[in-house]
Amino acid sequence: MEHTIEVNKTFAKDVVNALNQTPKQLPSMYFYNAEGDRLFQKIMALDEYYLTRAEMEIVKSHRAEILKSFLGGDANFRLVELGAGDGTKTKVLLEHFVNEGTDFVYSPIDISQSVLNQLEEGVLKAVPNLKIDCIQGDYFKALSELNSNHLQKEVLLFLGSTIGNFGLEAGKNFLKELSNNLSSGDMLFIGFDLMKDPRVVLAAYDDREGVTRDFNLNLLKRINDELDADFDVDKFQHYPTYNPITGETKSYLVSREAQQVHFKAIDYTLELKQWEAIHTEVSQKYSFQMIEEFAQYAGFKIVRHFTDSKELFVDSLWEK
Ligand code: AVJ
C-alpha cells in the first residue's frame, strides 16, 4: 500500500512561498526540527562559533550588575524570555537571582508546549526554588496578554543574537512591535553579535568539521521528510558570506547542477539552474551605532551595554 504523509499546511505554504521569491529563499525558522536542534547544539560547542561562549562570559562576569540594573528602584519584576532554547545562559542569571533572594517570576514564552516542558524540567533541576510560569503561544499574543493585566515591571530577555535572523529591516520592525507590547519602565535585555574581523565571522558559519554545512543542508532533508520531496543534498553546496560594510552574514545553498526537485506530497516542482543559489539564513552583525539607532527607532532608551572581554558580543539593556 502506498504510504502517504500528513502535510503541515503552514510549513508547505511557507516553503513554497519562499522558493517562489526571486532570488529563491527558504525560511530559517525551519532549521529547528529534532535533527536541527541536535546540530545547533554541536555548532554552539565548535571552536569557530564564538557567539555562545562570548555571551556566556557576559552573563557570568556581569550577573550582579545585571540583577541591579533589572531591579532599578523596584522591589520585583517578571522576567519574560523569548526563545529560551536549552536555557544554559539563562540558568546562570536565574541561579544568581534566586541566591540573592530576588522577588521575581520567570516566564519563558514558546510556541511549543513540549519545548516549555523540557525547559521547565531542566531549569528547575538547576534552580529548584525558582518561581516559573510558562506561557505557550505566539510572542506578541503572549506579551499583549501579559501587558493587559500588568501590575509588575516586565524585563524581557532575548538572548543569542536571535534578532540577527530577522535581518535589518524586519529586525527593527520586530523590536518596535515588542516595544508596543510593553509599558513605560519595562526593560529589554537583548543580545547582538558585533562586527569584528570578517574572517572570524565567516569561520563561525563555515566550520572545518562541516557541522554548519550539515545544519544548512538539514533544511532540505526536512523538506524531503515532511513534503515527500527528493532533494539530493550532495547536489548542493553550503556557501556563507559576510559583508563587512552592512554586517550581513548570509548563508546559501547553491545548486551544483541544473536540476528539478519534486515535492510529491503537494505536487510542486522546483527548477534550479546550474549554480543558482537558495538564500537560507541571515545572521546580522551590528556596530554600536546600529544598535543605538535600533533602540531609538523602537522607542527605547539604552541603559547599559554589557560586553565580553574581547568585545565580540554585547547584551544591551534597554528601557521603555
Ligand atoms: C541561533 C540565530 C543566533 O545566526 O548565529 C548558527 C543560528 N546558524 N550557525 C546564528 C546559526 C548557523 C544562530 N542563531
Short mmCIF file of C-alpha atoms and ligand atoms in Angstrom, two decimals:
data_model
loop_
_atom_site.label_atom_id
_atom_site.label_comp_id
_atom_site.label_asym_id
_atom_site.label_seq_id
_atom_site.Cartn_x
_atom_site.Cartn_y
_atom_site.Cartn_z
CA MET A 1 0.00 0.00 0.00
CA GLU A 2 1.19 3.50 -0.79
CA HIS A 3 2.41 5.39 2.21
CA THR A 4 1.10 8.95 2.47
CA ILE A 5 2.42 11.57 4.85
CA GLU A 6 0.41 14.15 6.71
CA VAL A 7 1.36 17.61 5.47
CA ASN A 8 1.64 20.58 7.78
CA LYS A 9 -0.08 23.20 5.61
CA THR A 10 1.67 26.20 7.16
CA PHE A 11 5.06 24.57 6.60
CA ALA A 12 4.18 23.74 2.97
CA LYS A 13 2.86 27.23 2.29
CA ASP A 14 5.87 28.99 3.88
CA VAL A 15 8.36 26.79 1.99
CA VAL A 16 6.71 27.18 -1.42
CA ASN A 17 6.20 30.89 -0.87
CA ALA A 18 9.89 31.39 -0.10
CA LEU A 19 11.03 29.26 -3.06
CA ASN A 20 8.79 31.29 -5.38
CA GLN A 21 10.61 34.52 -4.45
CA THR A 22 13.34 35.97 -6.67
CA PRO A 23 16.04 35.18 -5.60
CA LYS A 24 14.85 31.88 -4.12
CA GLN A 25 14.78 31.59 -0.32
CA LEU A 26 13.89 29.20 2.50
CA PRO A 27 12.69 30.29 5.99
CA SER A 28 15.48 29.88 8.56
CA MET A 29 12.95 29.27 11.36
CA TYR A 30 12.50 25.77 9.89
CA PHE A 31 16.11 24.75 10.66
CA TYR A 32 14.99 23.67 14.11
CA ASN A 33 13.43 20.21 13.89
CA ALA A 34 14.86 17.49 16.21
CA GLU A 35 17.91 16.98 13.95
CA GLY A 36 18.36 20.76 13.54
CA ASP A 37 18.28 21.22 17.34
CA ARG A 38 20.92 18.50 17.68
CA LEU A 39 23.15 20.11 15.04
CA PHE A 40 22.73 23.56 16.60
CA GLN A 41 23.90 22.13 19.96
CA LYS A 42 27.03 20.90 18.14
CA ILE A 43 27.50 24.30 16.49
CA MET A 44 27.45 26.03 19.89
CA ALA A 45 30.37 23.82 21.02
CA LEU A 46 32.52 24.47 17.90
CA ASP A 47 35.86 26.31 18.21
CA GLU A 48 34.82 28.69 15.44
CA TYR A 49 31.37 29.52 16.88
CA TYR A 50 32.38 32.23 19.36
CA LEU A 51 28.87 33.65 19.97
CA THR A 52 27.67 31.30 22.71
CA ARG A 53 30.91 31.42 24.70
CA ALA A 54 31.10 35.21 24.46
CA GLU A 55 27.53 35.64 25.73
CA MET A 56 28.14 33.06 28.47
CA GLU A 57 31.14 35.11 29.61
CA ILE A 58 28.93 38.23 29.71
CA VAL A 59 26.21 36.73 31.90
CA LYS A 60 28.73 35.03 34.19
CA SER A 61 31.01 38.01 34.72
CA HIS A 62 28.28 40.68 34.97
CA ARG A 63 25.46 38.79 36.75
CA ALA A 64 25.50 41.01 39.85
CA GLU A 65 25.38 44.23 37.83
CA ILE A 66 22.73 42.77 35.53
CA LEU A 67 20.49 41.99 38.51
CA LYS A 68 20.95 45.51 39.95
CA SER A 69 20.06 47.05 36.60
CA PHE A 70 16.98 44.81 36.17
CA LEU A 71 15.67 45.88 39.57
CA GLY A 72 16.44 49.57 39.18
CA GLY A 73 14.45 51.07 42.05
CA ASP A 74 11.77 48.33 42.02
CA ALA A 75 11.19 45.52 44.53
CA ASN A 76 10.28 42.84 41.99
CA PHE A 77 9.80 42.01 38.32
CA ARG A 78 8.58 39.40 35.87
CA LEU A 79 11.42 38.01 33.73
CA VAL A 80 9.91 37.09 30.36
CA GLU A 81 12.11 35.13 27.94
CA LEU A 82 11.63 34.87 24.18
CA GLY A 83 13.21 31.82 22.54
CA ALA A 84 14.96 30.34 25.57
CA GLY A 85 16.46 27.34 23.77
CA ASP A 86 18.02 24.96 26.29
CA GLY A 87 18.33 27.79 28.83
CA THR A 88 22.06 27.30 29.55
CA LYS A 89 22.85 31.04 29.68
CA THR A 90 19.57 31.95 31.37
CA LYS A 91 20.24 29.45 34.19
CA VAL A 92 23.34 31.43 35.21
CA LEU A 93 21.19 34.51 35.75
CA LEU A 94 18.27 32.65 37.37
CA GLU A 95 20.57 30.91 39.84
CA HIS A 96 22.16 34.20 40.84
CA PHE A 97 18.81 35.99 41.18
CA VAL A 98 17.37 33.23 43.40
CA ASN A 99 20.52 33.09 45.54
CA GLU A 100 20.21 36.83 46.13
CA GLY A 101 16.64 36.34 47.36
CA THR A 102 15.19 38.36 44.46
CA ASP A 103 11.39 38.58 44.22
CA PHE A 104 10.73 37.59 40.59
CA VAL A 105 8.82 35.15 38.39
CA TYR A 106 10.44 33.56 35.32
CA SER A 107 8.08 33.31 32.32
CA PRO A 108 9.52 31.70 29.18
CA ILE A 109 7.32 32.09 26.09
CA ASP A 110 7.41 29.49 23.34
CA ILE A 111 5.08 28.31 20.60
CA SER A 112 5.81 24.69 21.57
CA GLN A 113 4.44 23.20 24.81
CA SER A 114 6.94 20.33 24.64
CA VAL A 115 9.85 22.78 24.42
CA LEU A 116 8.44 24.56 27.50
CA ASN A 117 8.02 21.30 29.45
CA GLN A 118 11.62 20.32 28.75
CA LEU A 119 12.89 23.78 29.63
CA GLU A 120 10.91 23.87 32.89
CA GLU A 121 12.27 20.49 33.94
CA GLY A 122 15.87 21.46 33.13
CA VAL A 123 15.68 24.86 34.79
CA LEU A 124 14.03 23.54 37.97
CA LYS A 125 16.72 20.88 38.28
CA ALA A 126 19.37 23.61 38.29
CA VAL A 127 17.37 26.18 40.29
CA PRO A 128 14.85 24.31 42.46
CA ASN A 129 13.46 27.37 44.29
CA LEU A 130 12.59 29.25 41.12
CA LYS A 131 9.06 30.60 40.57
CA ILE A 132 8.33 29.64 36.97
CA ASP A 133 5.21 30.35 34.94
CA CYS A 134 5.49 29.12 31.32
CA ILE A 135 3.42 30.77 28.61
CA GLN A 136 2.58 28.77 25.50
CA GLY A 137 1.85 30.81 22.40
CA ASP A 138 2.89 33.36 19.83
CA TYR A 139 5.31 36.04 21.22
CA PHE A 140 3.14 39.07 20.58
CA LYS A 141 -0.12 37.49 21.66
CA ALA A 142 1.52 36.32 24.89
CA LEU A 143 3.09 39.73 25.52
CA SER A 144 -0.11 41.66 24.94
CA GLU A 145 -1.97 39.36 27.33
CA LEU A 146 0.72 39.80 29.98
CA ASN A 147 0.59 43.53 29.49
CA SER A 148 -3.17 43.85 29.80
CA ASN A 149 -3.18 42.53 33.38
CA HIS A 150 0.06 44.19 34.13
CA LEU A 151 1.00 45.06 37.71
CA GLN A 152 4.72 44.43 37.86
CA LYS A 153 7.63 45.59 35.83
CA GLU A 154 8.47 43.27 32.94
CA VAL A 155 12.04 42.52 31.89
CA LEU A 156 12.24 40.80 28.50
CA LEU A 157 15.18 38.53 27.68
CA PHE A 158 16.04 37.98 24.03
CA LEU A 159 19.49 36.35 24.03
CA GLY A 160 21.80 34.71 21.49
CA SER A 161 21.58 37.35 18.73
CA THR A 162 18.41 35.61 17.56
CA ILE A 163 17.36 39.09 16.39
CA GLY A 164 20.08 38.71 13.71
CA ASN A 165 17.96 36.14 11.89
CA PHE A 166 15.43 38.88 11.03
CA GLY A 167 17.96 40.98 9.11
CA LEU A 168 17.97 44.76 9.46
CA GLU A 169 14.54 45.94 8.30
CA ALA A 170 12.43 43.17 9.80
CA GLY A 171 14.58 43.30 12.95
CA LYS A 172 13.80 46.97 13.50
CA ASN A 173 10.11 46.34 13.00
CA PHE A 174 10.13 43.34 15.34
CA LEU A 175 11.66 45.48 18.11
CA LYS A 176 9.10 48.21 17.52
CA GLU A 177 6.32 45.65 17.87
CA LEU A 178 7.90 44.36 21.09
CA SER A 179 8.00 47.90 22.38
CA ASN A 180 4.32 48.39 21.51
CA ASN A 181 3.52 45.48 23.82
CA LEU A 182 5.42 46.91 26.81
CA SER A 183 4.70 49.73 29.28
CA SER A 184 6.88 52.63 30.31
CA GLY A 185 9.58 51.38 32.71
CA ASP A 186 9.63 47.83 31.25
CA MET A 187 13.00 46.60 30.02
CA LEU A 188 14.55 44.56 27.22
CA PHE A 189 17.87 42.71 27.64
CA ILE A 190 18.91 41.77 24.12
CA GLY A 191 21.95 40.03 22.60
CA PHE A 192 23.67 41.40 19.47
CA ASP A 193 26.64 39.85 17.71
CA LEU A 194 29.10 42.65 16.99
CA MET A 195 31.00 43.42 13.77
CA LYS A 196 34.55 42.10 14.05
CA ASP A 197 37.40 40.61 11.96
CA PRO A 198 35.49 39.43 8.87
CA ARG A 199 37.42 36.15 8.79
CA VAL A 200 36.36 35.39 12.35
CA VAL A 201 32.70 35.96 11.43
CA LEU A 202 32.91 33.88 8.28
CA ALA A 203 34.65 30.96 10.02
CA ALA A 204 31.76 30.81 12.53
CA TYR A 205 29.42 29.93 9.65
CA ASP A 206 31.91 27.79 7.72
CA ASP A 207 33.47 25.49 10.34
CA ARG A 208 36.12 22.93 9.37
CA GLU A 209 34.08 19.95 10.56
CA GLY A 210 31.15 20.90 8.34
CA VAL A 211 28.57 20.96 11.13
CA THR A 212 27.14 24.27 9.87
CA ARG A 213 27.03 22.82 6.35
CA ASP A 214 25.01 19.87 7.67
CA PHE A 215 22.75 22.26 9.63
CA ASN A 216 22.03 24.19 6.43
CA LEU A 217 21.51 21.03 4.33
CA ASN A 218 19.21 19.61 7.01
CA LEU A 219 16.58 22.08 5.83
CA LEU A 220 16.41 20.16 2.53
CA LYS A 221 16.23 16.84 4.39
CA ARG A 222 13.38 18.18 6.47
CA ILE A 223 11.52 19.14 3.27
CA ASN A 224 12.18 15.62 1.95
CA ASP A 225 10.66 14.15 5.13
CA GLU A 226 7.70 16.47 5.51
CA LEU A 227 6.74 17.17 1.89
CA ASP A 228 7.92 13.88 0.37
CA ALA A 229 10.47 15.74 -1.76
CA ASP A 230 13.52 14.27 -3.49
CA PHE A 231 16.34 16.73 -2.75
CA ASP A 232 19.76 15.09 -3.20
CA VAL A 233 21.83 17.09 -0.68
CA ASP A 234 25.06 16.14 -2.46
CA LYS A 235 23.94 18.35 -5.33
CA PHE A 236 24.09 21.44 -3.10
CA GLN A 237 26.98 23.46 -1.74
CA HIS A 238 26.84 25.31 1.61
CA TYR A 239 28.04 28.85 0.90
CA PRO A 240 28.20 31.51 3.65
CA THR A 241 29.14 35.16 3.01
CA TYR A 242 29.91 38.16 5.22
CA ASN A 243 29.61 41.78 4.09
CA PRO A 244 31.82 43.90 6.39
CA ILE A 245 30.09 47.12 5.32
CA THR A 246 26.50 46.16 6.13
CA GLY A 247 27.21 43.43 8.70
CA GLU A 248 25.03 40.97 6.83
CA THR A 249 26.09 37.34 7.12
CA LYS A 250 24.11 35.31 4.62
CA SER A 251 24.08 31.59 4.01
CA TYR A 252 23.10 29.96 0.76
CA LEU A 253 22.61 26.51 -0.69
CA VAL A 254 23.97 26.60 -4.24
CA SER A 255 22.79 24.07 -6.82
CA ARG A 256 25.84 22.36 -8.33
CA GLU A 257 23.87 21.43 -11.46
CA ALA A 258 20.66 22.19 -13.31
CA GLN A 259 18.01 20.05 -11.63
CA GLN A 260 14.35 19.51 -10.84
CA VAL A 261 13.14 18.62 -7.37
CA HIS A 262 9.69 17.09 -6.91
CA PHE A 263 7.64 17.69 -3.76
CA LYS A 264 5.27 14.73 -4.13
CA ALA A 265 3.03 15.47 -1.16
CA ILE A 266 1.98 18.83 -2.58
CA ASP A 267 2.53 18.23 -6.31
CA TYR A 268 5.15 21.00 -6.66
CA THR A 269 8.25 21.02 -8.85
CA LEU A 270 11.26 23.21 -8.13
CA GLU A 271 13.51 24.09 -11.07
CA LEU A 272 17.08 25.12 -10.38
CA LYS A 273 19.67 26.33 -12.88
CA GLN A 274 23.31 25.33 -12.51
CA TRP A 275 24.90 27.46 -9.70
CA GLU A 276 21.57 29.02 -8.76
CA ALA A 277 21.52 29.89 -5.05
CA ILE A 278 18.79 29.49 -2.45
CA HIS A 279 19.17 32.03 0.37
CA THR A 280 18.54 30.19 3.66
CA GLU A 281 19.66 32.44 6.53
CA VAL A 282 20.78 35.89 7.57
CA SER A 283 22.79 36.32 10.78
CA GLN A 284 23.14 40.09 11.06
CA LYS A 285 26.22 41.60 12.78
CA TYR A 286 25.96 45.06 14.37
CA SER A 287 28.01 48.13 15.25
CA PHE A 288 27.22 50.03 18.46
CA GLN A 289 25.87 52.81 16.25
CA MET A 290 23.41 50.43 14.57
CA ILE A 291 22.29 49.20 18.00
CA GLU A 292 21.69 52.76 19.17
CA GLU A 293 19.65 53.50 16.05
CA PHE A 294 17.62 50.32 16.60
CA ALA A 295 16.82 51.28 20.20
CA GLN A 296 15.78 54.78 19.25
CA TYR A 297 13.64 53.61 16.32
CA ALA A 298 11.80 51.14 18.57
CA GLY A 299 11.24 53.72 21.32
CA PHE A 300 13.75 52.51 23.95
CA LYS A 301 16.48 54.28 25.91
CA ILE A 302 19.77 52.37 26.29
CA VAL A 303 20.51 51.78 29.98
CA ARG A 304 23.80 49.94 29.58
CA HIS A 305 25.88 47.70 27.30
CA PHE A 306 27.38 44.54 28.80
CA THR A 307 30.21 43.09 26.68
CA ASP A 308 32.67 40.19 26.87
CA SER A 309 36.39 40.92 27.33
CA LYS A 310 37.10 40.74 23.56
CA GLU A 311 34.02 42.83 22.58
CA LEU A 312 32.79 40.08 20.28
CA PHE A 313 29.21 40.28 21.57
CA VAL A 314 27.00 42.66 23.53
CA ASP A 315 23.97 42.16 25.76
CA SER A 316 22.31 45.55 25.68
CA LEU A 317 19.82 46.65 28.37
CA TRP A 318 17.06 48.97 27.16
CA GLU A 319 14.21 50.68 28.99
CA LYS A 320 10.92 51.77 27.50
C1 AVJ B 1 20.66 30.99 16.71
C2 AVJ B 1 20.25 32.63 15.05
C3 AVJ B 1 21.91 33.02 16.70
O1 AVJ B 1 22.63 33.01 13.34
O2 AVJ B 1 24.36 32.57 14.59
C4 AVJ B 1 24.31 29.21 13.76
C5 AVJ B 1 21.94 30.24 14.10
N1 AVJ B 1 23.09 29.44 12.02
N2 AVJ B 1 25.00 28.77 12.69
C6 AVJ B 1 23.20 32.38 14.25
C7 AVJ B 1 23.10 29.64 13.32
C8 AVJ B 1 24.26 28.88 11.64
C9 AVJ B 1 22.38 31.35 15.02
N3 AVJ B 1 21.30 31.99 15.85
#
